[in-house]
């Protein structure tokens, strides 16, 4: 492995982010000016894109890691920017051998599923970022993971997932060679800025979801509870992606000041930190809002259940009243039926069978029994 060399100190450049169109860089003979964009993997390899830069302009587009290493040694003041997507162990280990990457950082880059963090191993920075994008079709937040190695003359990005789209970052930097000339720190800033800017559409999409959920809650949608839980789980993951960035950026700004990084670049980094703080506060607000909405929904569901139980109880009470009325009238009508039944047996030996007042007596007895039962039931509010 060739000995790594220190990148020459760059002179401070003010207002490096102004986007005046620079004169087009002329690629050296034999280089392909139409290199494949990030996201296209040539020959099935995980190397998405590799390029060498000098004074802010692209000078070469190697088609393999070995060629990148060889050409980087030929440019003592150049910078390599290598992008990979789900690399193999052999590719990561070749990068580690060439650029002296720490084994712990290499292990993290291979395994993925890391929390956002910023670590320094000697002269190499290792940054883990969680990018996010909002999927309108399914109304979900999709998270990706990005690992960035930043050294004196190289930037290595390892993506796990679809987000972020680093081809946009690369084009943005190549359109501003005065910023790209500031070296790997400027590339790191641009990546951070792109990841943070990618949070804005997610925040807007989540805000729309929260508004829709509020409407569904008061509309009484039975599926709204599940949607609240799913969005709350996404906000927990979103919070894990954004909250550590605040401390990471402050640490990075302190390091930029310590190593006397370009002042204008420090200002841009502070702007990114402000955006992260704002996004983090919005995410915290979403979590609190969803918790409040869940409480309101639980209250509304309980009230609805109580109303249904009360309606059932009232219906049962009304049914009982009707049953009491029917039972009372049945008892009243049963008394004359009983008397009539007894006197309708046609036995020869029955008391008062041949009595002249037998019929009026039977009718009077029926009337007295029915009237007595009616009065009793009326006093008990059965009728």
Coordinates of C-alpha atoms in Angstrom, one line a residue:
X1 CA 0.0 0.0 0.0
X2 CA 1.4 3.3 -1.0
X3 CA 2.0 5.8 1.8
X4 CA -0.8 8.3 2.2
X5 CA 0.1 12.0 1.7
X6 CA -1.2 15.0 3.4
X7 CA -3.4 17.3 1.3
X8 CA -2.0 20.8 0.9
X9 CA -3.6 23.5 3.0
X10 CA -6.1 25.4 1.1
X11 CA -6.2 29.2 1.1
X12 CA -9.5 30.7 2.6
X13 CA -12.1 31.4 -0.1
X14 CA -15.0 33.7 0.7
X15 CA -18.5 33.2 -0.7
X16 CA -17.7 29.8 -2.1
X17 CA -21.3 28.9 -2.4
X18 CA -22.3 31.5 -4.9
X19 CA -23.5 29.7 -8.0
X20 CA -21.9 31.6 -10.9
X21 CA -21.5 29.1 -13.7
X22 CA -17.8 28.1 -13.8
X23 CA -15.9 27.5 -17.0
X24 CA -16.4 23.8 -18.0
X25 CA -13.6 21.5 -16.9
X26 CA -11.9 19.7 -19.8
X27 CA -11.4 16.0 -18.9
X28 CA -8.0 14.6 -19.7
X29 CA -7.6 12.5 -22.8
X30 CA -9.0 9.1 -22.5
X31 CA -11.6 9.9 -19.7
X32 CA -15.2 9.5 -20.3
X33 CA -17.0 12.8 -19.8
X34 CA -20.4 11.0 -19.6
X35 CA -19.8 9.0 -16.4
X36 CA -22.8 6.9 -15.1
X37 CA -24.8 8.8 -12.5
X38 CA -25.1 7.7 -8.9
X39 CA -27.6 4.9 -8.6
X40 CA -26.3 3.1 -11.7
X41 CA -24.0 0.2 -10.8
X42 CA -21.7 -0.7 -13.7
X43 CA -21.1 -4.3 -14.4
X44 CA -23.2 -5.3 -11.4
X45 CA -20.6 -3.9 -8.9
X46 CA -21.5 -2.0 -5.8
X47 CA -19.4 1.0 -6.9
X48 CA -22.0 3.5 -7.9
X49 CA -19.6 6.2 -8.9
X50 CA -16.0 7.1 -8.5
X51 CA -14.3 10.4 -9.6
X52 CA -11.1 12.3 -9.0
X53 CA -11.2 16.1 -8.5
X54 CA -8.5 18.7 -8.6
X55 CA -9.0 22.3 -7.7
X56 CA -12.8 21.7 -7.7
X57 CA -12.9 20.1 -11.2
X58 CA -13.3 16.5 -12.2
X59 CA -10.2 15.2 -13.8
X60 CA -10.9 11.5 -14.0
X61 CA -13.7 9.0 -13.7
X62 CA -12.2 5.6 -12.9
X63 CA -14.2 2.5 -13.6
X64 CA -12.9 0.4 -10.7
X65 CA -11.5 0.8 -7.2
X66 CA -8.1 -0.3 -8.2
X67 CA -8.0 2.3 -11.0
X68 CA -9.2 4.9 -8.5
X69 CA -6.4 4.1 -6.1
X70 CA -3.8 4.2 -8.9
X71 CA -4.9 7.5 -10.3
X72 CA -5.2 9.1 -6.8
X73 CA -1.5 8.4 -6.3
X74 CA -0.7 10.3 -9.5
X75 CA -2.4 13.5 -8.2
X76 CA -0.7 14.6 -5.0
X77 CA -3.2 17.4 -4.6
X78 CA -6.3 15.6 -5.8
X79 CA -9.3 14.2 -4.0
X80 CA -11.2 11.0 -4.6
X81 CA -15.0 10.8 -4.2
X82 CA -16.1 7.1 -4.1
X83 CA -19.8 6.2 -3.8
X84 CA -20.9 2.6 -3.0
X85 CA -24.2 0.9 -2.5
X86 CA -24.3 -2.1 -0.3
X87 CA -20.6 -3.0 -0.9
X88 CA -19.2 -6.5 -0.4
X89 CA -16.7 -7.3 2.3
X90 CA -13.8 -7.5 -0.3
X91 CA -14.6 -4.0 -1.5
X92 CA -14.8 -2.5 1.9
X93 CA -11.6 -4.2 3.0
X94 CA -9.7 -3.0 -0.1
X95 CA -10.8 0.6 0.8
X96 CA -9.8 0.1 4.4
X97 CA -6.3 -1.1 3.3
X98 CA -5.9 1.8 0.9
X99 CA -7.1 4.6 3.1
X100 CA -6.3 3.1 6.5
X101 CA -9.9 3.0 7.7
X102 CA -10.5 1.8 11.3
X103 CA -11.8 -1.8 11.7
X104 CA -14.7 -0.7 13.9
X105 CA -15.9 1.8 11.3
X106 CA -15.5 -0.8 8.6
X107 CA -17.6 -3.2 10.6
X108 CA -20.3 -0.6 11.1
X109 CA -20.3 0.2 7.4
X110 CA -20.8 -3.5 6.5
X111 CA -23.5 -4.3 9.1
X112 CA -25.5 -1.1 8.8
X113 CA -28.5 -0.5 11.2
X114 CA -26.4 2.0 13.0
X115 CA -27.6 5.1 14.9
X116 CA -26.6 8.5 13.6
X117 CA -23.2 9.3 15.0
X118 CA -19.9 11.2 14.4
X119 CA -16.6 9.5 15.3
X120 CA -13.0 10.4 14.6
X121 CA -10.4 7.7 14.0
X122 CA -7.0 9.5 13.7
X123 CA -7.3 11.8 10.6
X124 CA -10.5 10.1 9.3
X125 CA -14.0 11.1 10.2
X126 CA -16.7 8.5 10.2
X127 CA -20.3 9.8 10.0
X128 CA -23.5 7.8 10.0
X129 CA -26.7 9.5 8.8
X130 CA -30.3 8.4 8.5
X131 CA -31.9 9.8 5.4
X132 CA -35.6 9.8 4.9
X133 CA -38.1 10.3 2.1
X134 CA -41.9 10.4 2.0
X135 CA -43.8 7.9 -0.2
X136 CA -47.0 9.6 -1.3
X137 CA -48.5 6.4 -2.8
X138 CA -48.6 4.6 0.5
X139 CA -48.3 7.6 2.8
X140 CA -45.3 6.2 4.6
X141 CA -41.8 7.4 5.5
X142 CA -39.0 5.4 4.1
X143 CA -35.6 5.5 5.8
X144 CA -32.2 4.9 4.4
X145 CA -28.8 4.7 5.9
X146 CA -25.6 6.5 4.8
X147 CA -22.1 6.0 6.0
X148 CA -19.5 8.6 5.1
X149 CA -15.7 8.3 5.5
X150 CA -13.9 11.6 5.2
X151 CA -10.1 11.8 5.1
X152 CA -7.5 14.3 3.9
X153 CA -7.9 13.5 0.2
X154 CA -10.9 11.2 0.0
X155 CA -14.6 10.9 0.6
X156 CA -16.3 7.5 0.7
X157 CA -20.0 7.1 0.9
X158 CA -21.7 3.8 1.6
X159 CA -25.5 3.7 1.1
X160 CA -27.9 1.2 2.6
X161 CA -31.3 1.9 1.1
X162 CA -32.7 4.1 -1.6
X163 CA -32.2 7.5 0.1
X164 CA -30.4 9.8 -0.2
X165 CA -29.8 10.5 -3.9
X166 CA -26.2 11.5 -3.9
X167 CA -26.1 12.1 -7.7
X168 CA -27.8 15.4 -6.9
X169 CA -25.2 16.3 -4.4
X170 CA -22.4 15.5 -6.8
X171 CA -23.9 17.6 -9.6
X172 CA -24.4 20.5 -7.2
X173 CA -20.8 20.4 -6.1
X174 CA -19.5 20.0 -9.6
X175 CA -21.5 23.1 -10.6
X176 CA -19.8 25.0 -7.8
X177 CA -16.0 24.2 -8.2
X178 CA -15.0 27.0 -5.8
X179 CA -16.9 25.1 -3.0
X180 CA -15.6 21.7 -4.2
X181 CA -12.1 23.0 -4.1
X182 CA -12.4 23.3 -0.3
X183 CA -11.9 19.6 -0.2
X184 CA -13.5 16.7 1.6
X185 CA -15.0 18.9 4.3
X186 CA -17.1 20.7 1.7
X187 CA -18.3 17.4 0.3
X188 CA -19.3 16.3 3.8
X189 CA -21.2 19.6 4.3
X190 CA -23.0 19.1 1.0
X191 CA -24.0 15.6 2.0
X192 CA -25.3 16.7 5.4
X193 CA -27.2 19.6 3.8
X194 CA -28.8 17.2 1.3
X195 CA -29.9 14.8 4.0
X196 CA -31.3 17.6 6.1
X197 CA -33.1 19.2 3.1
X198 CA -34.6 15.7 2.4
X199 CA -36.3 15.9 5.7
X200 CA -38.4 18.9 4.7
X201 CA -40.8 17.0 2.3
X202 CA -41.1 14.3 4.9
X203 CA -42.2 16.9 7.5
X204 CA -44.8 18.3 5.1
X205 CA -46.1 14.8 4.3
X206 CA -46.4 13.9 7.9
X207 CA -48.1 17.2 8.6
X208 CA -50.7 16.4 6.0
X209 CA -51.1 12.9 7.6
X210 CA -51.7 14.4 11.0
X211 CA -54.3 16.8 9.6
X212 CA -56.1 13.9 7.9
X213 CA -55.9 11.8 11.1
X214 CA -57.5 14.7 13.1
X215 CA -60.4 14.8 10.6
X216 CA -60.8 11.0 10.7
X217 CA -60.9 11.0 14.5
X218 CA -63.8 13.4 14.7
X219 CA -65.5 11.6 11.8
X220 CA -65.4 8.4 13.8
X221 CA -63.3 6.3 11.4
X222 CA -62.8 2.9 13.0
X223 CA -59.4 2.4 11.3
X224 CA -57.9 5.7 12.6
X225 CA -56.3 4.1 15.7
X226 CA -54.2 1.8 13.6
X227 CA -53.0 4.7 11.5
X228 CA -52.1 6.7 14.6
X229 CA -50.0 3.9 15.9
X230 CA -48.2 3.4 12.6
X231 CA -47.4 7.1 12.2
X232 CA -46.3 7.3 15.8
X233 CA -43.9 4.4 15.2
X234 CA -42.5 6.2 12.1
X235 CA -42.1 9.4 14.2
X236 CA -40.1 7.5 16.8
X237 CA -37.7 6.4 14.0
X238 CA -37.7 9.9 12.5
X239 CA -36.8 11.3 15.9
X240 CA -33.9 8.8 16.2
X241 CA -32.7 10.0 12.8
X242 CA -32.8 13.7 13.6
X243 CA -32.2 14.2 17.3
X244 CA -28.6 13.0 17.3
X245 CA -27.8 15.3 14.4
X246 CA -28.0 18.4 16.6
X247 CA -25.1 17.2 18.8
X248 CA -23.2 15.8 15.8
X249 CA -23.3 19.1 13.9
X250 CA -22.2 21.1 17.0
X251 CA -19.2 18.7 17.4
X252 CA -18.4 19.0 13.7
X253 CA -18.5 22.8 13.9
X254 CA -16.2 22.7 16.9
X255 CA -13.8 20.5 14.9
X256 CA -14.0 22.8 11.9
X257 CA -13.1 25.7 14.1
X258 CA -10.3 23.8 15.7
X259 CA -8.7 22.8 12.4
X260 CA -9.4 26.2 10.9
X261 CA -11.7 25.1 8.1
X262 CA -12.8 27.8 5.7
X263 CA -15.0 30.3 7.6
X264 CA -17.6 30.4 4.9
X265 CA -18.0 26.6 5.1
X266 CA -18.4 27.0 8.9
X267 CA -21.3 29.4 8.3
X268 CA -23.0 26.9 5.9
X269 CA -22.6 24.2 8.5
X270 CA -24.2 26.5 11.2
X271 CA -27.1 27.0 8.8
X272 CA -27.5 23.2 8.4
X273 CA -27.5 22.9 12.2
X274 CA -30.3 25.5 12.5
X275 CA -32.4 23.5 10.0
X276 CA -31.8 20.3 11.9
X277 CA -32.9 22.0 15.1
X278 CA -36.0 23.2 13.5
X279 CA -36.8 19.8 12.0
X280 CA -36.1 18.0 15.3
X281 CA -38.5 20.4 17.0
X282 CA -41.2 19.7 14.4
X283 CA -40.8 15.9 14.9
X284 CA -41.1 16.3 18.6
X285 CA -44.3 18.3 18.0
X286 CA -45.6 15.5 15.8
X287 CA -45.0 12.9 18.5
X288 CA -46.8 15.1 21.1
X289 CA -49.7 15.9 18.7
X290 CA -50.1 12.2 17.9
X291 CA -50.2 11.3 21.6
X292 CA -52.8 14.0 22.2
X293 CA -54.9 12.8 19.2
X294 CA -54.7 9.2 20.5
X295 CA -56.0 10.4 23.9
X296 CA -58.8 12.3 22.2
X297 CA -59.6 9.3 20.0
X298 CA -59.7 7.0 23.1
X299 CA -62.0 9.5 24.8
X300 CA -64.3 9.7 21.8
X301 CA -64.4 5.9 21.5
X302 CA -65.2 5.6 25.2
X303 CA -68.0 8.2 24.9
X304 CA -69.4 6.4 21.9
X305 CA -69.3 3.0 23.7
X306 CA -71.0 4.6 26.7
X307 CA -73.7 6.1 24.5
X308 CA -74.3 2.7 22.8
X309 CA -74.5 1.0 26.2
X310 CA -76.9 3.7 27.5
X311 CA -79.0 3.3 24.4
X312 CA -79.1 -0.5 24.9
X313 CA -80.0 0.0 28.6
X314 CA -82.8 2.4 27.6
X315 CA -84.0 -0.1 25.0
X316 CA -84.0 -2.8 27.6
X317 CA -85.9 -0.6 30.0
X318 CA -88.5 0.2 27.4
X319 CA -88.8 -3.5 26.6
X320 CA -89.3 -4.4 30.2
X321 CA -92.0 -1.8 30.5
X322 CA -93.8 -3.3 27.5
X323 CA -93.4 -6.8 29.0
X324 CA -94.9 -5.6 32.3
X325 CA -97.9 -4.1 30.4
X326 CA -98.5 -7.2 28.4
X327 CA -98.1 -9.4 31.5
X328 CA -100.6 -7.1 33.4
X329 CA -103.2 -7.3 30.7
X330 CA -102.7 -11.0 30.4
X331 CA -103.3 -11.4 34.2
X332 CA -106.4 -9.3 34.0
X333 CA -107.8 -11.2 31.1
X334 CA -106.9 -14.5 32.7
X335 CA -109.3 -14.0 35.7
X336 CA -112.6 -14.0 33.8
X337 CA -111.2 -16.8 31.6
X338 CA -110.6 -18.9 34.7
X339 CA -114.1 -18.3 36.0
X340 CA -115.7 -19.0 32.7
X341 CA -113.6 -22.1 32.3
X342 CA -114.8 -23.4 35.7
X343 CA -118.5 -22.8 34.9
X344 CA -118.1 -24.3 31.4
X345 CA -117.2 -27.7 32.6
X346 CA -120.9 -28.9 32.4
X347 CA -120.9 -31.1 35.5
X348 CA -124.3 -32.1 36.9
X349 CA -123.3 -31.5 40.5
X350 CA -121.9 -28.0 40.8
X351 CA -122.7 -25.3 43.4
X352 CA -125.1 -22.6 42.2
X353 CA -125.4 -24.4 38.8
X354 CA -129.3 -24.1 38.9
X355 CA -129.2 -20.9 40.9
X356 CA -131.3 -18.0 39.3
X357 CA -128.5 -15.5 40.2
X358 CA -125.7 -17.7 39.1
X359 CA -125.0 -15.9 35.8
X360 CA -125.1 -12.3 37.2
X361 CA -122.9 -13.5 40.1
X362 CA -120.3 -14.9 37.7
X363 CA -120.3 -11.7 35.6
X364 CA -120.0 -9.6 38.7
X365 CA -117.2 -11.8 40.0
X366 CA -115.3 -11.4 36.8
X367 CA -115.7 -7.6 36.8
X368 CA -114.5 -7.4 40.4
X369 CA -111.4 -9.5 39.9
X370 CA -110.4 -7.6 36.7
X371 CA -111.0 -4.2 38.3
X372 CA -109.0 -5.2 41.4
X373 CA -106.1 -6.5 39.3
X374 CA -106.2 -3.3 37.2
X375 CA -106.0 -1.1 40.3
X376 CA -103.1 -3.1 41.7
X377 CA -101.1 -3.0 38.5
X378 CA -101.8 0.7 38.0
X379 CA -100.5 1.6 41.5
X380 CA -97.3 -0.3 40.7
X381 CA -96.9 1.6 37.4
X382 CA -97.2 -1.5 35.3
X383 CA -100.0 0.0 33.3

